mmCIF file of C-alpha atoms and ligand atoms in Angstrom:
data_model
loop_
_atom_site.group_PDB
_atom_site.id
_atom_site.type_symbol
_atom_site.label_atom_id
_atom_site.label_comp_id
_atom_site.label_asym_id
_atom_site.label_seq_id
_atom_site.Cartn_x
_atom_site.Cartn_y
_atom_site.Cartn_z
ATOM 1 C CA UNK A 1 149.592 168.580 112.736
ATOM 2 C CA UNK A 2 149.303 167.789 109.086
ATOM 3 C CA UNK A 3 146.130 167.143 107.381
ATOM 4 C CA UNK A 4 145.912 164.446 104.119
ATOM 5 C CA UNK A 5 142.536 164.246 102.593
ATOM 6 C CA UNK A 6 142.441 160.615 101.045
ATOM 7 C CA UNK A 7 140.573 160.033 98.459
ATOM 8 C CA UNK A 8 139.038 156.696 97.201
ATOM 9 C CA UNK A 9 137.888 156.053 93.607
ATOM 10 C CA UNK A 10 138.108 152.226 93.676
ATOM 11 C CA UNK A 11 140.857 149.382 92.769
ATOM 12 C CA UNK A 12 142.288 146.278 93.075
ATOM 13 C CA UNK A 13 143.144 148.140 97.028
ATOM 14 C CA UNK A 14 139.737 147.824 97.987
ATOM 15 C CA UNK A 15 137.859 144.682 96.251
ATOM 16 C CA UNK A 16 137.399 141.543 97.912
ATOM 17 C CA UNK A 17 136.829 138.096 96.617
ATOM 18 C CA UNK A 18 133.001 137.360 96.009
ATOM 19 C CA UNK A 19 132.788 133.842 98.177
ATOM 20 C CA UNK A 20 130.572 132.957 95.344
ATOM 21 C CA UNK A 21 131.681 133.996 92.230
ATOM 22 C CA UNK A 22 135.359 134.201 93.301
ATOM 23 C CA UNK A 23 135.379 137.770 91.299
ATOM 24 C CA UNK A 24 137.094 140.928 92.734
ATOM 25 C CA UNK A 25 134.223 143.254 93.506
ATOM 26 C CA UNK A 26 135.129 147.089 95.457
ATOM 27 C CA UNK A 27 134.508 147.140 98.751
ATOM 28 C CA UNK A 28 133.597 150.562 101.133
ATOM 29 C CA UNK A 29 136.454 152.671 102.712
ATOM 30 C CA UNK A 30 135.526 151.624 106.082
ATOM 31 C CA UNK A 31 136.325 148.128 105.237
ATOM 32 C CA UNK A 32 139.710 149.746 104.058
ATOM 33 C CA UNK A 33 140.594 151.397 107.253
ATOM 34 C CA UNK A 34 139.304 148.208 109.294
ATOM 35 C CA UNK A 35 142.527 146.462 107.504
ATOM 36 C CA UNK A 36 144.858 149.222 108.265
ATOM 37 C CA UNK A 37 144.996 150.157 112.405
ATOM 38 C CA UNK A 38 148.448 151.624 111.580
ATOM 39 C CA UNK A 39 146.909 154.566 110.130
ATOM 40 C CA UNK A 40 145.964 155.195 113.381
ATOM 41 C CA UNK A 41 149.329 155.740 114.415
ATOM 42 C CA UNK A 42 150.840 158.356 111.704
ATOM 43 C CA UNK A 43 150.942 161.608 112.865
ATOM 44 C CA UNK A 44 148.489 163.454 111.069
ATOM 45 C CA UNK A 45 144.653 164.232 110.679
ATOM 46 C CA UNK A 46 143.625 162.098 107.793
ATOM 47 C CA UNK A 47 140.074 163.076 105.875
ATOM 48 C CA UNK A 48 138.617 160.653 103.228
ATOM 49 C CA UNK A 49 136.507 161.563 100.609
ATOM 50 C CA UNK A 50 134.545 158.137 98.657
ATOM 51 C CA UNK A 51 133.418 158.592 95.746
ATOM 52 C CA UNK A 52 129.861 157.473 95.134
ATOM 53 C CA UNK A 53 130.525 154.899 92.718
ATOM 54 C CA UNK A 54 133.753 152.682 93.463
ATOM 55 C CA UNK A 55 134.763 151.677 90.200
ATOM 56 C CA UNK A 56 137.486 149.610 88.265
ATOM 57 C CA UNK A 57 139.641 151.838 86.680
ATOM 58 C CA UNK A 58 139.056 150.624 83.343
ATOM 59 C CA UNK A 59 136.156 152.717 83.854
ATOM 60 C CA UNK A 60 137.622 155.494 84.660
ATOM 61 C CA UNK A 61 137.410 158.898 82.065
ATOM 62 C CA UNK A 62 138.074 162.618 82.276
ATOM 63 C CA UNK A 63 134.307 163.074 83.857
ATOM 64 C CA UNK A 64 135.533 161.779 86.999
ATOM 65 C CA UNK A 65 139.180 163.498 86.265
ATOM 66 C CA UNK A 66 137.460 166.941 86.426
ATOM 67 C CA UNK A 67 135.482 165.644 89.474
ATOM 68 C CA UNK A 68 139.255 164.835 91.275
ATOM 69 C CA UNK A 69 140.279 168.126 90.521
ATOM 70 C CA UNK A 70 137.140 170.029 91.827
ATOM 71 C CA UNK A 71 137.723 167.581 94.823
ATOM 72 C CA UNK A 72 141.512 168.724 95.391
ATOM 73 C CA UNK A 73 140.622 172.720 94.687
ATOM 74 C CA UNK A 74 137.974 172.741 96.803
ATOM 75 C CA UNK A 75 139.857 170.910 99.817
ATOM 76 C CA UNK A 76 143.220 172.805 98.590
ATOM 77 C CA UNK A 77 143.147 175.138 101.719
ATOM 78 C CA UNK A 78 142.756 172.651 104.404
ATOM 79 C CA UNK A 79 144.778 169.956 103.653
ATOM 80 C CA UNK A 80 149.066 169.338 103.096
ATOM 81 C CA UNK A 81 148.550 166.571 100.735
ATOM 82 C CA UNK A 82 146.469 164.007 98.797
ATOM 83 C CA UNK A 83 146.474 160.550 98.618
ATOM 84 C CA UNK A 84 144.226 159.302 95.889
ATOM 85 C CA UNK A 85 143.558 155.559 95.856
ATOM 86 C CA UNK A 86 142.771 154.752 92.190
ATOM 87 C CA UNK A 87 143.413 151.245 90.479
ATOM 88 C CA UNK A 88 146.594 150.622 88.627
ATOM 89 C CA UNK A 89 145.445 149.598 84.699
ATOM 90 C CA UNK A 90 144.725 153.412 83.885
ATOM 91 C CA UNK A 91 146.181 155.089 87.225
ATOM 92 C CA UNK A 92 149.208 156.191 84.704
ATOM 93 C CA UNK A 93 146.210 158.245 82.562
ATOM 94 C CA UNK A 94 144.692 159.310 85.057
ATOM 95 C CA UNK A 95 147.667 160.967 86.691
ATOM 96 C CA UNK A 96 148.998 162.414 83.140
ATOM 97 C CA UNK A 97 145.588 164.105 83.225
ATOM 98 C CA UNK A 98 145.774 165.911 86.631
ATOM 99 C CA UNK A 99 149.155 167.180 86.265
ATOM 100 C CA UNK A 100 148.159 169.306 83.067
ATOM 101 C CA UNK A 101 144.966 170.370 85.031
ATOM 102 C CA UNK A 102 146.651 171.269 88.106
ATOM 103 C CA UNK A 103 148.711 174.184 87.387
ATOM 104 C CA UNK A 104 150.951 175.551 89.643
ATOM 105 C CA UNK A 105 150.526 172.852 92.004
ATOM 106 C CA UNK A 106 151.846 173.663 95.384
ATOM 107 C CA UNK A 107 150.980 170.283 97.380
ATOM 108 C CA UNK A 108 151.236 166.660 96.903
ATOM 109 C CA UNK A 109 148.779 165.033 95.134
ATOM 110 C CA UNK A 110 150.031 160.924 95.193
ATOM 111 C CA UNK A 111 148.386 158.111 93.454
ATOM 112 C CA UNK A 112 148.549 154.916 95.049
ATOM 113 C CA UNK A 113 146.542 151.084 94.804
ATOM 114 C CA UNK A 114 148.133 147.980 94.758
ATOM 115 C CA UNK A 115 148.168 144.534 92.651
ATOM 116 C CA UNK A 116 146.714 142.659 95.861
ATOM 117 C CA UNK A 117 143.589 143.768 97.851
ATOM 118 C CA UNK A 118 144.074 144.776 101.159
ATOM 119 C CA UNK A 119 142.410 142.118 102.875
ATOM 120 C CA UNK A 120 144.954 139.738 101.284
ATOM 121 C CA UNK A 121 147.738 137.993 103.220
ATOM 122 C CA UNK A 122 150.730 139.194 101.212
ATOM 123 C CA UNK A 123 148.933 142.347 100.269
ATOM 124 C CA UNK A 124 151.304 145.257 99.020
ATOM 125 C CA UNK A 125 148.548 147.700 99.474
ATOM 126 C CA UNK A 126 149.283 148.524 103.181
ATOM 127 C CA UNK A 127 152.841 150.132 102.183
ATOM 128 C CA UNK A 128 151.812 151.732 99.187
ATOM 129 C CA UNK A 129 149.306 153.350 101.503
ATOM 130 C CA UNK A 130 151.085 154.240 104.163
ATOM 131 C CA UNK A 131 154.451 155.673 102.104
ATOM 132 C CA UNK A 132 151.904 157.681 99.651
ATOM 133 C CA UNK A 133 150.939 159.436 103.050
ATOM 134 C CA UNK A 134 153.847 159.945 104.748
ATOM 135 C CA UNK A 135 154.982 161.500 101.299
ATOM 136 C CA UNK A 136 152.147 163.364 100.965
ATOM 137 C CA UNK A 137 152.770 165.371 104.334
ATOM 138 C CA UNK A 138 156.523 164.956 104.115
ATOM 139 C CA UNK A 139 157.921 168.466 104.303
ATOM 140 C CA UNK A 140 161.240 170.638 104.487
ATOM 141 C CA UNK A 141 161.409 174.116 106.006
ATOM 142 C CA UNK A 142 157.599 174.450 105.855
ATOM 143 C CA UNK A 143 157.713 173.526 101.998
ATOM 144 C CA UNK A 144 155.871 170.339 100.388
ATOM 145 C CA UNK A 145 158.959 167.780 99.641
ATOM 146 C CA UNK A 146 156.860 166.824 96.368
ATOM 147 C CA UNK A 147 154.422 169.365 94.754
ATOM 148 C CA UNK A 148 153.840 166.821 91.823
ATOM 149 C CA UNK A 149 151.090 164.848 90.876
ATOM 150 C CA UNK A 150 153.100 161.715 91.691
ATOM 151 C CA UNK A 151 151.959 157.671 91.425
ATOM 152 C CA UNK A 152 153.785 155.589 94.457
ATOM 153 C CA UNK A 153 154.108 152.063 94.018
ATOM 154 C CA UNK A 154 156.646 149.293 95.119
ATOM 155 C CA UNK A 155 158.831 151.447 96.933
ATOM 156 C CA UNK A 156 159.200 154.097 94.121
ATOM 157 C CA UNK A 157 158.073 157.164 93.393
ATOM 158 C CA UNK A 158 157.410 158.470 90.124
ATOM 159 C CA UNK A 159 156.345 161.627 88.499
ATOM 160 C CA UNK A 160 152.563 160.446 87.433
ATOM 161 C CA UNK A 161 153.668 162.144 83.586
ATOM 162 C CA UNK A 162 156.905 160.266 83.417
ATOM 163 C CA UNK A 163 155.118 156.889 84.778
ATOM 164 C CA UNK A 164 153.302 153.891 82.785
ATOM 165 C CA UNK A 165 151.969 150.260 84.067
ATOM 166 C CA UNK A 166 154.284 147.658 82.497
ATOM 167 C CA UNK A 167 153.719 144.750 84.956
ATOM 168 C CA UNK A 168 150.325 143.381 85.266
ATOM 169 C CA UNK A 169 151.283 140.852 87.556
ATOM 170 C CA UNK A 170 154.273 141.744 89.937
ATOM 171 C CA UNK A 171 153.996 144.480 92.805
ATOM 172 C CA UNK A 172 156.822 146.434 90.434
ATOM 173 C CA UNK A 173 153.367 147.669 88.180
ATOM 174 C CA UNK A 174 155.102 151.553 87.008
ATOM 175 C CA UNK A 175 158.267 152.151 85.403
ATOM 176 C CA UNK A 176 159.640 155.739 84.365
ATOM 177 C CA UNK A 177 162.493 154.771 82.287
ATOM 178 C CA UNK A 178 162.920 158.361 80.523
ATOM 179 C CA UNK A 179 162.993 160.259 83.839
ATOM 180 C CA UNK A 180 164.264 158.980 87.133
ATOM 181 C CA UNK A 181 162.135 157.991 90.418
ATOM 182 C CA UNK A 182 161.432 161.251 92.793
ATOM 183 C CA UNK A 183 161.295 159.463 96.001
ATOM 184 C CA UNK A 184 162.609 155.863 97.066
ATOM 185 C CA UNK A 185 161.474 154.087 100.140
ATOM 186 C CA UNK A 186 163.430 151.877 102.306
ATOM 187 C CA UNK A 187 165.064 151.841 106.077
ATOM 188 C CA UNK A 188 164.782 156.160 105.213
ATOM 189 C CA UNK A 189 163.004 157.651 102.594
ATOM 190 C CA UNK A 190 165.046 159.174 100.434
ATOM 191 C CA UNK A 191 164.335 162.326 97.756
ATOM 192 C CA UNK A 192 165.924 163.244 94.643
ATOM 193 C CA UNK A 193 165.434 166.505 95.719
ATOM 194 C CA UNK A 194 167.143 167.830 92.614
ATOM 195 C CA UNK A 195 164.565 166.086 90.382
ATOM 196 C CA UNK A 196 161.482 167.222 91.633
ATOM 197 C CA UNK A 197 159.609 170.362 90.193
ATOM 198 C CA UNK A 198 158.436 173.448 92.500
ATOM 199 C CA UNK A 199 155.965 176.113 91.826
ATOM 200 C CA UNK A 200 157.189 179.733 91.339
ATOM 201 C CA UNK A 201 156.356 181.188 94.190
ATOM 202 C CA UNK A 202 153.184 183.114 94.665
ATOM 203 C CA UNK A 203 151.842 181.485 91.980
ATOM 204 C CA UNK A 204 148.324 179.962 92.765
ATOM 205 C CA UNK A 205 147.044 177.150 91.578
ATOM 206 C CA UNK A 206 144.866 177.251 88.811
ATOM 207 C CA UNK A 207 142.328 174.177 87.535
ATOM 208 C CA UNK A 208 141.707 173.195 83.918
ATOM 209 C CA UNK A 209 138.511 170.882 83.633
ATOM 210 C CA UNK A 210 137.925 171.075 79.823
ATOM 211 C CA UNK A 211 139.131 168.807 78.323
ATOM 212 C CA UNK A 212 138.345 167.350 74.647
ATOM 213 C CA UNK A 213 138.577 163.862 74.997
ATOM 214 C CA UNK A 214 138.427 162.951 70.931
ATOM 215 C CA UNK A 215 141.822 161.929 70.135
ATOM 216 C CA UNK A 216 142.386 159.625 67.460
ATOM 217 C CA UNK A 217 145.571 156.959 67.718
ATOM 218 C CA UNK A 218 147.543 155.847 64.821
ATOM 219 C CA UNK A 219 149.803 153.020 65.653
ATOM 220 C CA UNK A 220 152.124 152.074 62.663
ATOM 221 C CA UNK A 221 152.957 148.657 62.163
ATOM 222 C CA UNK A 222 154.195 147.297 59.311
ATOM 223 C CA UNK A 223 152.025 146.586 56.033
ATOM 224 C CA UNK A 224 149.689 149.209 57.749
ATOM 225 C CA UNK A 225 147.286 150.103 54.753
ATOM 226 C CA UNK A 226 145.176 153.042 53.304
ATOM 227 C CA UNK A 227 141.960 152.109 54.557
ATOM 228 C CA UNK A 228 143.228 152.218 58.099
ATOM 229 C CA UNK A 229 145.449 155.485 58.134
ATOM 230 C CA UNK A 230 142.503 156.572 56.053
ATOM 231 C CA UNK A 231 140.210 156.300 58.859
ATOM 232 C CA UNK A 232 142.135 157.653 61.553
ATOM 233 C CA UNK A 233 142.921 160.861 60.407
ATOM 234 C CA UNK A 234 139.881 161.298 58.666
ATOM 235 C CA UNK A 235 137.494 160.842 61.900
ATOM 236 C CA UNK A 236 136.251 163.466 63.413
ATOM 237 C CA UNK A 237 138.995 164.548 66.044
ATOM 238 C CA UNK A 238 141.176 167.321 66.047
ATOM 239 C CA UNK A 239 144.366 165.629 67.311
ATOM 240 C CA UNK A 240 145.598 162.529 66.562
ATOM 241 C CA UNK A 241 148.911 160.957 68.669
ATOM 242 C CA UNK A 242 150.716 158.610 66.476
ATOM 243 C CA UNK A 243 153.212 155.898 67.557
ATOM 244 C CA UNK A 244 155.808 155.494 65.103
ATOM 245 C CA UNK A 245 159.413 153.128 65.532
ATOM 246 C CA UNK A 246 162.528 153.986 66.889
ATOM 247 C CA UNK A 247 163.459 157.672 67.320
ATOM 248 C CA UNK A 248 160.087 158.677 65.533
ATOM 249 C CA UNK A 249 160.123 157.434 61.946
ATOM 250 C CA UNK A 250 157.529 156.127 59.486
ATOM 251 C CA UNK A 251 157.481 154.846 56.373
ATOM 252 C CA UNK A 252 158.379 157.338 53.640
ATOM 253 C CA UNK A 253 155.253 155.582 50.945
ATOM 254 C CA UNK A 254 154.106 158.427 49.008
ATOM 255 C CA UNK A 255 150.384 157.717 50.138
ATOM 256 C CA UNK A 256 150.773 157.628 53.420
ATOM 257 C CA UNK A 257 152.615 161.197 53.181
ATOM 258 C CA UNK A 258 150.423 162.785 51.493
ATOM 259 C CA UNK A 259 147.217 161.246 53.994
ATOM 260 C CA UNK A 260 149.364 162.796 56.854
ATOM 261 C CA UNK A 261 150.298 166.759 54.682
ATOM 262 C CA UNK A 262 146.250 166.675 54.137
ATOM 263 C CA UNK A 263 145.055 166.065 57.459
ATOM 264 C CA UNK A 264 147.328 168.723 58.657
ATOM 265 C CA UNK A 265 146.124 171.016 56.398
ATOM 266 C CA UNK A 266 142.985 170.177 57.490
ATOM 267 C CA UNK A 267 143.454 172.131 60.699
ATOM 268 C CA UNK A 268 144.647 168.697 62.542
ATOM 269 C CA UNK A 269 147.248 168.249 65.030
ATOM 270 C CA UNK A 270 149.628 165.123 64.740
ATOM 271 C CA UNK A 271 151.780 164.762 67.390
ATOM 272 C CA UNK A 272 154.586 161.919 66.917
ATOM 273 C CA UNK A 273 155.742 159.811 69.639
ATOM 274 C CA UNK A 274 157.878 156.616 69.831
ATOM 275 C CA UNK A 275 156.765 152.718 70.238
ATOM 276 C CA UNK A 276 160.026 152.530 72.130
ATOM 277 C CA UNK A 277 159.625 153.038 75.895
ATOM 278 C CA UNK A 278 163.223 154.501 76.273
ATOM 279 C CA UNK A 279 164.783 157.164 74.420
ATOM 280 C CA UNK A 280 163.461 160.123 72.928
ATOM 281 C CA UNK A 281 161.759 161.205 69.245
ATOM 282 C CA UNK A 282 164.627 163.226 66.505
ATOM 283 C CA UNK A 283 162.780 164.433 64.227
ATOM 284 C CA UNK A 284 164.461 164.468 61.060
ATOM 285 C CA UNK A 285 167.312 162.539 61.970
ATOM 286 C CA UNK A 286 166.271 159.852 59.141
ATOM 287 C CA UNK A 287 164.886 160.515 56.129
ATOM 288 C CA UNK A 288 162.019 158.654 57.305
ATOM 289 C CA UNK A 289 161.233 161.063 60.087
ATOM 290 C CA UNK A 290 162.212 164.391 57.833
ATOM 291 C CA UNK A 291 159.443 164.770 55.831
ATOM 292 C CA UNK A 292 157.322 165.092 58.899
ATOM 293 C CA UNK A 293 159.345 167.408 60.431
ATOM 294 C CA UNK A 294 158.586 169.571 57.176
ATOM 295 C CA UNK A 295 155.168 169.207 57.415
ATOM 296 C CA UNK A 296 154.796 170.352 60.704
ATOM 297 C CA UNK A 297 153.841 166.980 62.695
ATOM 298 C CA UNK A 298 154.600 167.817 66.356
ATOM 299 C CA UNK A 299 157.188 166.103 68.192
ATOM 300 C CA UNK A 300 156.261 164.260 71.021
ATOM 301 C CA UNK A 301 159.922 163.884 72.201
ATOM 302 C CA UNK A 302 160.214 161.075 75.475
ATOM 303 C CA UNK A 303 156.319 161.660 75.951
ATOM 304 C CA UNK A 304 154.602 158.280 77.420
ATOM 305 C CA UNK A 305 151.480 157.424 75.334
ATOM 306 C CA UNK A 306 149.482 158.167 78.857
ATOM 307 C CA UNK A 307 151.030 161.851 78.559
ATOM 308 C CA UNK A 308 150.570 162.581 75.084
ATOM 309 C CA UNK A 309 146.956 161.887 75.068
ATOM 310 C CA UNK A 310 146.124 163.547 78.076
ATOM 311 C CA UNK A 311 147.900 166.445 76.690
ATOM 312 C CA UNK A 312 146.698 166.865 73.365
ATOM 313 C CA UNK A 313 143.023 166.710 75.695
ATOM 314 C CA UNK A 314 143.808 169.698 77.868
ATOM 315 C CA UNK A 315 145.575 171.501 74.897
ATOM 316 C CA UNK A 316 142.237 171.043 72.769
ATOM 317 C CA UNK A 317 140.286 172.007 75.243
ATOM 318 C CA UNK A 318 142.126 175.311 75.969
ATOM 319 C CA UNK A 319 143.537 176.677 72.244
ATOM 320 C CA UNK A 320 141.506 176.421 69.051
ATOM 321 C CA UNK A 321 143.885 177.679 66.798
ATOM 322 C CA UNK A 322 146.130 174.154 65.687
ATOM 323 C CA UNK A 323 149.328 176.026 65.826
ATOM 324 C CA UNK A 324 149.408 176.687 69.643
ATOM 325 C CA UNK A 325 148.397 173.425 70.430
ATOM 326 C CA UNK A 326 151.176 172.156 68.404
ATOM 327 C CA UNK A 327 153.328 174.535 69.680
ATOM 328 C CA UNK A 328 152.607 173.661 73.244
ATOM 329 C CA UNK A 329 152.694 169.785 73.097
ATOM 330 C CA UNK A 330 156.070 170.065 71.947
ATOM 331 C CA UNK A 331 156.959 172.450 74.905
ATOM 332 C CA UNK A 332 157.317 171.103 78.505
ATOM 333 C CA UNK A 333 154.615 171.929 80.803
ATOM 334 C CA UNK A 334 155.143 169.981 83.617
ATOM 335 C CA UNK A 335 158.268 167.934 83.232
ATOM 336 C CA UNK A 336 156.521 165.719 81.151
ATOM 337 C CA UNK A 337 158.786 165.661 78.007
ATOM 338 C CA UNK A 338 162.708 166.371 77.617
ATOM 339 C CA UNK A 339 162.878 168.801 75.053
ATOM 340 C CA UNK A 340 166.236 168.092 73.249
HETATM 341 N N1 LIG B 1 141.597 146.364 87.415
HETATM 342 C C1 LIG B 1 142.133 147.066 88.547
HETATM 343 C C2 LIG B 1 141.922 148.565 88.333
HETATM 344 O O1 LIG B 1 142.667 149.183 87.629
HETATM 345 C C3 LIG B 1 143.580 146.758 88.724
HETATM 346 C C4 LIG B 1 144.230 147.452 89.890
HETATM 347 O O2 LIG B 1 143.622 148.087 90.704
HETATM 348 O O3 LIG B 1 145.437 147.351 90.029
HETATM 349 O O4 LIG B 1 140.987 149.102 88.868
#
């Protein structure tokens, strides 16, 4: 019999309505499993691990990342799969994260929560429970169906990378417009088998848990002026992840060129990603996106914004020298960019 280890780090899934205050407050995994007798009837062992401090996931941060991937090494043996409950505003981060920590990842490790608690009447966290686990000890000829660090929601699966929260209010939260859904759930569950990433075999898995969690963000905009751009890549940080328009470009103002040239001179690493949520980065297809290319700004390809920042984290934690981490945001790790 298959063995899931679940494990709870707080959510919309398990709050409850104060009676008082009418604000969503966690509640204890008990609680959880007192709304769900179904789990009862799946047909595997199911562990849960609670973290000390439930917590909105606005809270969350890449203290409690390295504790999650402690938590999955250290239960790697015993269990098939992981189902980590985990509310939805930064579940997309936190997901980016463990995939780049997790390498060689030879089980499921599947995010879930919900928009609804599970006490609630029309509640969709029930399904999004019970599919995360049933995907989580899925399995063909004695091989994990999904070895990914996935994030199941609304009938979808998506790789966590690929995935970011577009819908605060509907049960559709995730969308992974630049690579398609791994698993869909309806009368069957059905696998894009031909999507989904395995291991090399014999390859063990290996944990990353430093990560440097200083990366500046420049997000252009229009009329965006010195003293801002200024600021940003003159802080302290050794990466910065800018958002530019379209397929990667920026305004070609003399000033703002030469603010970028010095900061990479400086030792920095800029990384250029798009605002757009489809498509990819082509650097140097405009003039507004060649001089960057010359001066050695990375490019961030179809990267989500959740991806590239986790990314330049674990890269800074694991290369000093600017030109590998450059080198190795614009390479895919694990499927998290479409290198054109
Ligand atoms: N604020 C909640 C959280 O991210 C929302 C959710 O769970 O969906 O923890």
């Amino acid at each position: 019999m298959s063995q899931i280890l679940i494990i709870y780090t707080g959510g919309t899934i398990g709050m409850m309505s104060d009676p008082v205050t009418k604000v969503l407050k966690p509640i204890n995994f008990e609680q959880i499993m007192d709304n769900v007798p179904e789990l009862e009837k799946l047909n595997c062992r199911i562990k849960v691990h609670s973290f000390d401090e439930i917590i909105d996931s606005s809270n969350m941060n890449p203290a409690i990342w390295s504790d999650l991937a402690g938590l999955i090494e250290s239960n790697y043996h015993d269990n098939d799969g992981f189902v980590i409950l985990h509310g939805s505003d930064t579940m997309a981060y936190t997901a980016s994260a463990l995939s780049f920590m997790l390498e060689n990842l030879g089980k499921p490790v599947i995010f879930t929560g919900s928009q609804l608690p599970i006490s609630a009447i029309r509640t969709d966290a029930k399904e999004n429970l019970m599919t995360a686990i049933e995907i989580a000890k899925a399995k063909k000829n004695d091989r994990a169906r999904v070895p990914e660090v996935c994030i199941y929601f609304d009938y979808k699966l998506f790789r966590g990378n690929r995935a970011f929260k577009y819908n605060s209010s509907k049960f559709e939260a995730f969308r992974s417009p630049n690579y398609p859904i791994l698993a869909e759930s309806g009368v069957h569950l059905k696998f894009s088998v031909n999507d989904i990433r395995h291991p090399q075999d014999g390859e063990n898995l290996i944990i990353h848990n430093n990560l440097i969690s200083d990366v500046g963000v420049l997000k252009l905009y229009p009329g965006i002026g010195t003293k801002v751009v200024e600021a940003i890549l003159n802080a302290d940080v050794r990466g910065v992840v800018m958002e530019t328009f379209g397929a990667g470009n920026t305004t070609t103002d003399a000033w703002f060129i030469s603010l970028l040239e010095k900061a990479i001179k400086d030792g920095k690493v800029i990384v250029d990603i798009s605002q757009c949520k489809v498509g990819t980065v082509e650097l140097g297809r405009y003039e507004t996106s060649k001089q960057l290319k010359d001066m050695g700004v990375a490019n961030g390809y179809d990267m989500t914004f959740e991806s590239a920042v986790t990314k330049m984290m674990y890269l800074l934690g694991k290369f000093d020298d600017p030109a590998l981490v450059k080198h190795y945001m614009e390479t895919d790790l694990r499927g998290e960019i479409t290198v054109s």
